[in-house]
PDB file of C-alpha atoms in Angstrom:
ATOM      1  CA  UNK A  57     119.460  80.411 127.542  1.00 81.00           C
ATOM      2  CA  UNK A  58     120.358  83.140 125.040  1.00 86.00           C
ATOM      3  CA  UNK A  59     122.887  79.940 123.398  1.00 90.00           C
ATOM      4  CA  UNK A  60     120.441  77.788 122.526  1.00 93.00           C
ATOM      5  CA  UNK A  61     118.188  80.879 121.146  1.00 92.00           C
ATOM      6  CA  UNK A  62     121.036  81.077 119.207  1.00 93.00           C
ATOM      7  CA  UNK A  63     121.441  77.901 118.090  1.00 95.00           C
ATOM      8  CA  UNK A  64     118.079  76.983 117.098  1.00 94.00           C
ATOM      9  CA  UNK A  65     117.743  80.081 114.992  1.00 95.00           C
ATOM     10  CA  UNK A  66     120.911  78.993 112.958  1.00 95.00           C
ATOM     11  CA  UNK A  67     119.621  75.508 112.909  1.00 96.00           C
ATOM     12  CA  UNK A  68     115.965  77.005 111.728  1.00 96.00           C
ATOM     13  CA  UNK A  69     117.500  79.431 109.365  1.00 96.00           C
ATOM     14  CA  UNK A  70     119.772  76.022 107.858  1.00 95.00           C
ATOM     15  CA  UNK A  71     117.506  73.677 107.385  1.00 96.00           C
ATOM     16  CA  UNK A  72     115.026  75.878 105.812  1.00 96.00           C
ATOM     17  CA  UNK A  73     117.784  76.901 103.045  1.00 95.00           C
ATOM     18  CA  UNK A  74     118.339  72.851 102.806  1.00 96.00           C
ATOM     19  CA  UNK A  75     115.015  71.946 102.148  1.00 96.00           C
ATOM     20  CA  UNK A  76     114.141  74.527  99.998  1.00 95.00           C
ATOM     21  CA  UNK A  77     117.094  73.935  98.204  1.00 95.00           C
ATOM     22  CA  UNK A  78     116.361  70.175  97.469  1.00 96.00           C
ATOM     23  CA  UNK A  79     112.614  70.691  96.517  1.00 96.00           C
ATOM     24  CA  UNK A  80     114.038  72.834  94.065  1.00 95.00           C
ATOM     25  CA  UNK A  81     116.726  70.479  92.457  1.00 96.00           C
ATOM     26  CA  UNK A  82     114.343  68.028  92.819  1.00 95.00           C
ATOM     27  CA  UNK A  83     111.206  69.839  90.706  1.00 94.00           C
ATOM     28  CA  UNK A  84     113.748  70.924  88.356  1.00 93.00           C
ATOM     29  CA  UNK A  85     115.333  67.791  87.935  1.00 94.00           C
ATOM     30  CA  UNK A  86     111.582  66.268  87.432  1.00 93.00           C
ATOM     31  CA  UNK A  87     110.720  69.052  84.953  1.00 91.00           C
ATOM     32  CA  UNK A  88     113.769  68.560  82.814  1.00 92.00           C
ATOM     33  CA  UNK A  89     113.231  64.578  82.428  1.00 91.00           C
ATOM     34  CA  UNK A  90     109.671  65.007  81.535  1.00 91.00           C
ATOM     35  CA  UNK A  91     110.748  67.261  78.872  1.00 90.00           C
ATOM     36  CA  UNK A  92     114.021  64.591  77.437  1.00 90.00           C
ATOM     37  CA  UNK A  93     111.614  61.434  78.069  1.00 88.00           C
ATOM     38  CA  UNK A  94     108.895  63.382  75.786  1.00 88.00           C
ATOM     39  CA  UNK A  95     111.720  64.060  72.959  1.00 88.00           C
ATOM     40  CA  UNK A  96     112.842  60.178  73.186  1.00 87.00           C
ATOM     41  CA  UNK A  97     109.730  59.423  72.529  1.00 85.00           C
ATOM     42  CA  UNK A  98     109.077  61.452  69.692  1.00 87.00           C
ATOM     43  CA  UNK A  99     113.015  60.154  68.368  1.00 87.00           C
ATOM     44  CA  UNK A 100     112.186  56.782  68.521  1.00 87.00           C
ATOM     45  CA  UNK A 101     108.777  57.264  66.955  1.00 84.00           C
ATOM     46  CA  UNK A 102     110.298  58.500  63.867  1.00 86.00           C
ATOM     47  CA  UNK A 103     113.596  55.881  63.683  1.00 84.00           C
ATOM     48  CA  UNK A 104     110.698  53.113  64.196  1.00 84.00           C
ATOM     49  CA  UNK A 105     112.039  51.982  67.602  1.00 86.00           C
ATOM     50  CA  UNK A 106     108.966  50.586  68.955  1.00 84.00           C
ATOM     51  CA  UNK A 107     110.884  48.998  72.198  1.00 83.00           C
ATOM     52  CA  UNK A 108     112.755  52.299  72.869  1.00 80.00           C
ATOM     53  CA  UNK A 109     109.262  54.371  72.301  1.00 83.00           C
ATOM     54  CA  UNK A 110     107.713  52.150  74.849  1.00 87.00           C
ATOM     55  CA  UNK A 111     110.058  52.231  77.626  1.00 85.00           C
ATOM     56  CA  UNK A 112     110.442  55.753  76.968  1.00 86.00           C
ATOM     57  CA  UNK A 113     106.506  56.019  77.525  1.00 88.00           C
ATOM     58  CA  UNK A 114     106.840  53.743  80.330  1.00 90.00           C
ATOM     59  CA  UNK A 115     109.397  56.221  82.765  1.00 89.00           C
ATOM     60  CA  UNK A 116     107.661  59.196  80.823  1.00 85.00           C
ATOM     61  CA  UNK A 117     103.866  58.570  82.120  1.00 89.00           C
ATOM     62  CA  UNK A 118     105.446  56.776  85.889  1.00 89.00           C
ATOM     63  CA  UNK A 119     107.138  60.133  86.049  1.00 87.00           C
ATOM     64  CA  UNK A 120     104.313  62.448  84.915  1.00 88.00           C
ATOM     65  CA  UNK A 121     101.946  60.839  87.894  1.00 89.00           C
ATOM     66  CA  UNK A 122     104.551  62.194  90.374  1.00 87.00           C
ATOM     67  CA  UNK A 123     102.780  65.815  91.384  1.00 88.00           C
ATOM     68  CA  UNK A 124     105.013  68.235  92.337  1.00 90.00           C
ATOM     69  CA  UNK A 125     103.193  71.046  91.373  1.00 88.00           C
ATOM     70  CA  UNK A 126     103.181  72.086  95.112  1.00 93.00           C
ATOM     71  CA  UNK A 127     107.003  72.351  95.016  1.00 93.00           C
ATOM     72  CA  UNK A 128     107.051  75.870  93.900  1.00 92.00           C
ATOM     73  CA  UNK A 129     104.418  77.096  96.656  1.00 95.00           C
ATOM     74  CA  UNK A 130     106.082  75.347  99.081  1.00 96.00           C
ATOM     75  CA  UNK A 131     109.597  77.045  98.155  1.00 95.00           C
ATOM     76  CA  UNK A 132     107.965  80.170  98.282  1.00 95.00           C
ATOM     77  CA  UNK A 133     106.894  79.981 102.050  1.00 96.00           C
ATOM     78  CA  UNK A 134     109.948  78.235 103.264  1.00 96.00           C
ATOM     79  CA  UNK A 135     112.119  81.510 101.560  1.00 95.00           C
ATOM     80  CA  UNK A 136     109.430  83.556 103.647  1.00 95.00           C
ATOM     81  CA  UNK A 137     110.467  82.062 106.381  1.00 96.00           C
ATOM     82  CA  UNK A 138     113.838  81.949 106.063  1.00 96.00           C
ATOM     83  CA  UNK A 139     114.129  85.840 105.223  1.00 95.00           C
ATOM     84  CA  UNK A 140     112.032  86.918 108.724  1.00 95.00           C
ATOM     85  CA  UNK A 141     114.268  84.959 110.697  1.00 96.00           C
ATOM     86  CA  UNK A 142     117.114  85.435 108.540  1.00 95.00           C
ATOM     87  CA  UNK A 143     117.090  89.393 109.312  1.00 95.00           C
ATOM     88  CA  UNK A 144     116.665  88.656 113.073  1.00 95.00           C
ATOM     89  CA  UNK A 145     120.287  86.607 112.647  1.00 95.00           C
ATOM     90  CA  UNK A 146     121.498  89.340 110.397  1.00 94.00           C
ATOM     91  CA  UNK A 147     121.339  91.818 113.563  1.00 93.00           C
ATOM     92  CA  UNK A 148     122.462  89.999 116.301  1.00 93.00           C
ATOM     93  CA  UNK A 149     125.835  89.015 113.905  1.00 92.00           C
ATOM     94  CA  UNK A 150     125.923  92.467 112.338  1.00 88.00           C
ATOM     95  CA  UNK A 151     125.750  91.316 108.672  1.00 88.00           C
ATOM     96  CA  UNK A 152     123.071  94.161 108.254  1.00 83.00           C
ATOM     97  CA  UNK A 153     124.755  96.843 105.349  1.00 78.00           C
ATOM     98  CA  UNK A 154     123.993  99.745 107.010  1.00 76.00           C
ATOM     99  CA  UNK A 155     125.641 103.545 106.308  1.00 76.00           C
ATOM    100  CA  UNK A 156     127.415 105.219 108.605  1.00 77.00           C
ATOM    101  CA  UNK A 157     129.365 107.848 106.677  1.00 79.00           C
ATOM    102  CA  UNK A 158     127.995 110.563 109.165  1.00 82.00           C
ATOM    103  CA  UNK A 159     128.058 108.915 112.281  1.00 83.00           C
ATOM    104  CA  UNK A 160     131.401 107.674 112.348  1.00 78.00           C
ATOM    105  CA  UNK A 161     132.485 111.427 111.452  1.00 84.00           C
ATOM    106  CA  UNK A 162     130.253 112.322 114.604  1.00 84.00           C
ATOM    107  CA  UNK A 163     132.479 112.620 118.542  1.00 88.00           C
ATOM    108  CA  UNK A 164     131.610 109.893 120.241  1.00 85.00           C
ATOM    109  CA  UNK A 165     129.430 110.432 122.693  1.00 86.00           C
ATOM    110  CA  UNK A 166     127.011 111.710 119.488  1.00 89.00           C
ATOM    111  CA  UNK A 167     128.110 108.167 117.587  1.00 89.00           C
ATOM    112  CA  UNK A 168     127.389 106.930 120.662  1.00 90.00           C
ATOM    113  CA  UNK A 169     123.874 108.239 121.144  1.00 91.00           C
ATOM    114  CA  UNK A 170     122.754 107.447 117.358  1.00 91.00           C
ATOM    115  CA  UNK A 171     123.851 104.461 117.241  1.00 91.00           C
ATOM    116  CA  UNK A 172     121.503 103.409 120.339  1.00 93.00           C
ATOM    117  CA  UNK A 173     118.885 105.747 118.769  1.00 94.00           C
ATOM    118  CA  UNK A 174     118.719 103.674 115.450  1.00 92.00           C
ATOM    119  CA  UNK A 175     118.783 100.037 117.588  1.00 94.00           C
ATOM    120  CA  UNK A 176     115.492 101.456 119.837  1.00 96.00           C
ATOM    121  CA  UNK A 177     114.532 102.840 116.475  1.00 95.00           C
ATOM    122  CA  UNK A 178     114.696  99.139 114.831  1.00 95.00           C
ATOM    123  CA  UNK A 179     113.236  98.037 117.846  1.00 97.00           C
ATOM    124  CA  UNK A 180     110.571  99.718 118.057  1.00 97.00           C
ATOM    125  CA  UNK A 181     109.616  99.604 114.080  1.00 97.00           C
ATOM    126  CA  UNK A 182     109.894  95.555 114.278  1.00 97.00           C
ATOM    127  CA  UNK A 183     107.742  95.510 117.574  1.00 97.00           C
ATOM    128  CA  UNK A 184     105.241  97.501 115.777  1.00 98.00           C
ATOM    129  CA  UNK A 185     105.120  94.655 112.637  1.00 97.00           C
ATOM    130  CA  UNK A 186     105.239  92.047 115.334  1.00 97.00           C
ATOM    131  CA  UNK A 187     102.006  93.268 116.662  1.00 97.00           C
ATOM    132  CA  UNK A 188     100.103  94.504 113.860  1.00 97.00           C
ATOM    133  CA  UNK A 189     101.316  90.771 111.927  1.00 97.00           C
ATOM    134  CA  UNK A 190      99.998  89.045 115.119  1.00 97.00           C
ATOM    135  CA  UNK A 191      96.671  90.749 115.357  1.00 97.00           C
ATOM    136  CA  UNK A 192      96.415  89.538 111.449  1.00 96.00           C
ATOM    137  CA  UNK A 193      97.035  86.253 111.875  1.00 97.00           C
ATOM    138  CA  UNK A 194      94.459  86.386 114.724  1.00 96.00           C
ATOM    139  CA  UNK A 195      91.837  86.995 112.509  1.00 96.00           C
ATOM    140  CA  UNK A 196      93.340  85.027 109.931  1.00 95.00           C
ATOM    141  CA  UNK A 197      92.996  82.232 111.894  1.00 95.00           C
ATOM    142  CA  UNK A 198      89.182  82.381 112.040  1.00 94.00           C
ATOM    143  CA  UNK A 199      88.837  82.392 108.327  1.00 94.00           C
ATOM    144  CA  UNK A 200      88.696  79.183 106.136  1.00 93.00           C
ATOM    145  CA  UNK A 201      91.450  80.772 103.711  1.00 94.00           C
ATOM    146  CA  UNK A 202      94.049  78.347 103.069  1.00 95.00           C
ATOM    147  CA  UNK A 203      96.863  78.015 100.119  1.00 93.00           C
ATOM    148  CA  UNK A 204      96.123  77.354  96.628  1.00 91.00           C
ATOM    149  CA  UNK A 205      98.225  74.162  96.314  1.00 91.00           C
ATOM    150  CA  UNK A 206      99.288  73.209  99.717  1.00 92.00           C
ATOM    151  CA  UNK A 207      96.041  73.928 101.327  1.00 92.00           C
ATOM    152  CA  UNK A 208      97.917  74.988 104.418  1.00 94.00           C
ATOM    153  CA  UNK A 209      96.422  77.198 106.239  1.00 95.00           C
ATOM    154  CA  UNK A 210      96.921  81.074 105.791  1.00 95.00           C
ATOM    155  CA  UNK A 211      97.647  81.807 109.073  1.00 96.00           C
ATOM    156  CA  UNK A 212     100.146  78.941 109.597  1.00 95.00           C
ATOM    157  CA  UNK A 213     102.086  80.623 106.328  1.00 95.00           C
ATOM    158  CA  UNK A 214     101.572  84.309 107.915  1.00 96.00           C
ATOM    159  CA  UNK A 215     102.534  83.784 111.284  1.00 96.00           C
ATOM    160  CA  UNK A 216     106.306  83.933 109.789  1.00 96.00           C
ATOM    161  CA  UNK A 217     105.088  87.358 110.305  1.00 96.00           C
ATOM    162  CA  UNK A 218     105.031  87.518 114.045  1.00 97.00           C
ATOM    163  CA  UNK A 219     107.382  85.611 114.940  1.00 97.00           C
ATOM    164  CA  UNK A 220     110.284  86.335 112.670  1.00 96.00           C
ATOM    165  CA  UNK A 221     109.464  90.385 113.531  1.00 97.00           C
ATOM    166  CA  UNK A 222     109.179  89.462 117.389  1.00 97.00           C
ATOM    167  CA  UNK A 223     112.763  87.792 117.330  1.00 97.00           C
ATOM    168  CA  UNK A 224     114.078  90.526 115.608  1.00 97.00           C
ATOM    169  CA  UNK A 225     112.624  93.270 117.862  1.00 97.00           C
ATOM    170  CA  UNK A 226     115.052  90.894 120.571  1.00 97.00           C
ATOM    171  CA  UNK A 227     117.710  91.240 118.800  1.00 96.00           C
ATOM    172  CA  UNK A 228     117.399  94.843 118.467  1.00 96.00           C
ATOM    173  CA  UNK A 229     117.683  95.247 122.097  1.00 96.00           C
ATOM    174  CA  UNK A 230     119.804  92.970 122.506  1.00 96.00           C
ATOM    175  CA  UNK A 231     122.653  94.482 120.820  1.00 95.00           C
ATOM    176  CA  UNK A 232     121.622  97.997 121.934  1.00 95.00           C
ATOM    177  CA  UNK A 233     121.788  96.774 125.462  1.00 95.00           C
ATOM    178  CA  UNK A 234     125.167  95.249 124.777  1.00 94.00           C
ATOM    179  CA  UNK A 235     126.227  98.418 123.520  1.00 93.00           C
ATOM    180  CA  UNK A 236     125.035 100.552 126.018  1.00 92.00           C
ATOM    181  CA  UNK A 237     127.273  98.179 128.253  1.00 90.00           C
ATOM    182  CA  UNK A 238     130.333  97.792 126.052  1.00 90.00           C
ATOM    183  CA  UNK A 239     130.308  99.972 123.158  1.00 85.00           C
ATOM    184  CA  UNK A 240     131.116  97.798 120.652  1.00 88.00           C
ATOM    185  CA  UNK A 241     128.502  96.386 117.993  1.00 86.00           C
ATOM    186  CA  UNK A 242     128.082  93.092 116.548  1.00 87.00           C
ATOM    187  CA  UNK A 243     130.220  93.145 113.162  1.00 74.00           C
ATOM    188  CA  UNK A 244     130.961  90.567 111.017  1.00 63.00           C
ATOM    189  CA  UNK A 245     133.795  90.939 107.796  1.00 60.00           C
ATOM    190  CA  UNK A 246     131.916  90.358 104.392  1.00 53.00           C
ATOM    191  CA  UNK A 247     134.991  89.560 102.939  1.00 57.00           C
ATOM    192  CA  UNK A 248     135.610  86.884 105.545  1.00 55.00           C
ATOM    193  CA  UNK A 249     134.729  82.801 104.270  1.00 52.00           C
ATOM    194  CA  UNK A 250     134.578  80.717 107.153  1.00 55.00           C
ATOM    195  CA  UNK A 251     137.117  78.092 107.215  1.00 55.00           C
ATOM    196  CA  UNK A 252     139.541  79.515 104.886  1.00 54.00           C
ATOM    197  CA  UNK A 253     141.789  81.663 107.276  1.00 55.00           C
ATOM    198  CA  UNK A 254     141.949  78.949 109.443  1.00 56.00           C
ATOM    199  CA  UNK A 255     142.973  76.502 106.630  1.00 60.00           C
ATOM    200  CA  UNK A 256     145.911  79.852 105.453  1.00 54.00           C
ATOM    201  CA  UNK A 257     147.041  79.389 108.868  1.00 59.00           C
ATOM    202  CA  UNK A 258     146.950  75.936 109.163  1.00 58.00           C
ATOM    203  CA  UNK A 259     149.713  75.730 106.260  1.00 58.00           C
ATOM    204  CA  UNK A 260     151.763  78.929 107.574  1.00 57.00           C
ATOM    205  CA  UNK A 261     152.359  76.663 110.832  1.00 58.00           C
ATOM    206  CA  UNK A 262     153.313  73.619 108.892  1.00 55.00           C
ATOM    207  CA  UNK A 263     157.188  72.650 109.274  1.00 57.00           C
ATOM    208  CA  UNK A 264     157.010  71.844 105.776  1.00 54.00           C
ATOM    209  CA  UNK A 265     155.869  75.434 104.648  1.00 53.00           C
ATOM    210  CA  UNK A 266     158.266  77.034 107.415  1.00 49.00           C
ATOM    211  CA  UNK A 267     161.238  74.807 106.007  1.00 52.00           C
ATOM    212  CA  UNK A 268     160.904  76.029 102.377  1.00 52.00           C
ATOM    213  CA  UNK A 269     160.796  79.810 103.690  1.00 50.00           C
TER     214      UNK A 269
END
């Protein structure tokens, strides 16, 4: 159960960084050819190009009538959304920066003790936001208010709110019952690019690379 939890929060977390990613190439690509169809106009205005000026006006007005002035509001929610859920993945992998100068100085039963102290801390702080965020969207949700552009409504956008807090409250005790079990703590190596040690060791093993050593 806890694998496909898993899963669909990396597949959630992915394709909201994919389609926020190409509404944004695409309104900037759409901005920036609005802008050079404009200037062709205006150039073949002036050299008296009267069949460059017109097909110029042609893509320029067939573009304009595309709206995308939604794009940016849209961006803005799915980044919302991506950054709740994104800090519930950050601490079940451990990719949190955290400091620890003073605990890993402490013996370890003390380590021990405040490291579980901050997790029920965490815990209890993103509980807290889960339920104060849920009894807002609860009232949100019997108001008319919706977004400027989108018209979604408000709730819908808040109730990132919620739910991103409420999976990270899991993931809280999650690892601080794993470490009350094991002692060890998610950690991941921030100098570490997936696919690249693999690819180092890939070549080590290769009889070609072992014959030139």
């Amino acid at each position: 159960m806890l694998r496909i939890l898993d899963r669909l929060e990396e597949i959630l977390i992915a394709t909201l960084i994919a389609a926020a990613t190409v509404i944004i190439f695409v309104a900037v690509v759409h901005r920036y050819s609005l802008g050079l169809l404009a200037d062709a106009v205006s150039l073949s205005r002036s050299l008296d190009m009267p069949w460059l000026m017109g097909f110029s006006r042609s893509l320029y007005f067939g573009l304009r009538s595309v709206n995308l002035v939604w794009a940016q509001e849209l961006c803005i929610i799915l980044f919302v959304w991506m950054a709740k859920f994104g800090a519930a993945y950050g601490v079940r992998t451990g990719i949190h920066v955290g400091i620890d100068v003073v605990i890993n100085r402490m013996q370890a039963k003390n380590r021990a003790r405040m490291i579980l102290f901050g997790l029920l801390a965490g815990a209890f702080f993103t509980g807290v936001i889960a339920t104060l965020g849920a009894n807002f969207v609860y009232h949100m949700y019997h108001t008319d208010s919706i977004s400027p552009d989108l018209e979604l409504p408000m709730w819908l956008v808040y109730l990132a709110i919620p739910l991103g807090s409420s999976l990270m409250c899991f993931r809280f005790l999650q690892v601080a019952w794993n470490f009350s079990r094991t002692g060890e703590l998610p950690h991941h190596d921030h100098g570490h690019v997936d696919g690249m040690d693999e690819e180092a060791e890939a070549i080590a093993a290769s009889p070609l690379t072992a014959k030139d050593h």
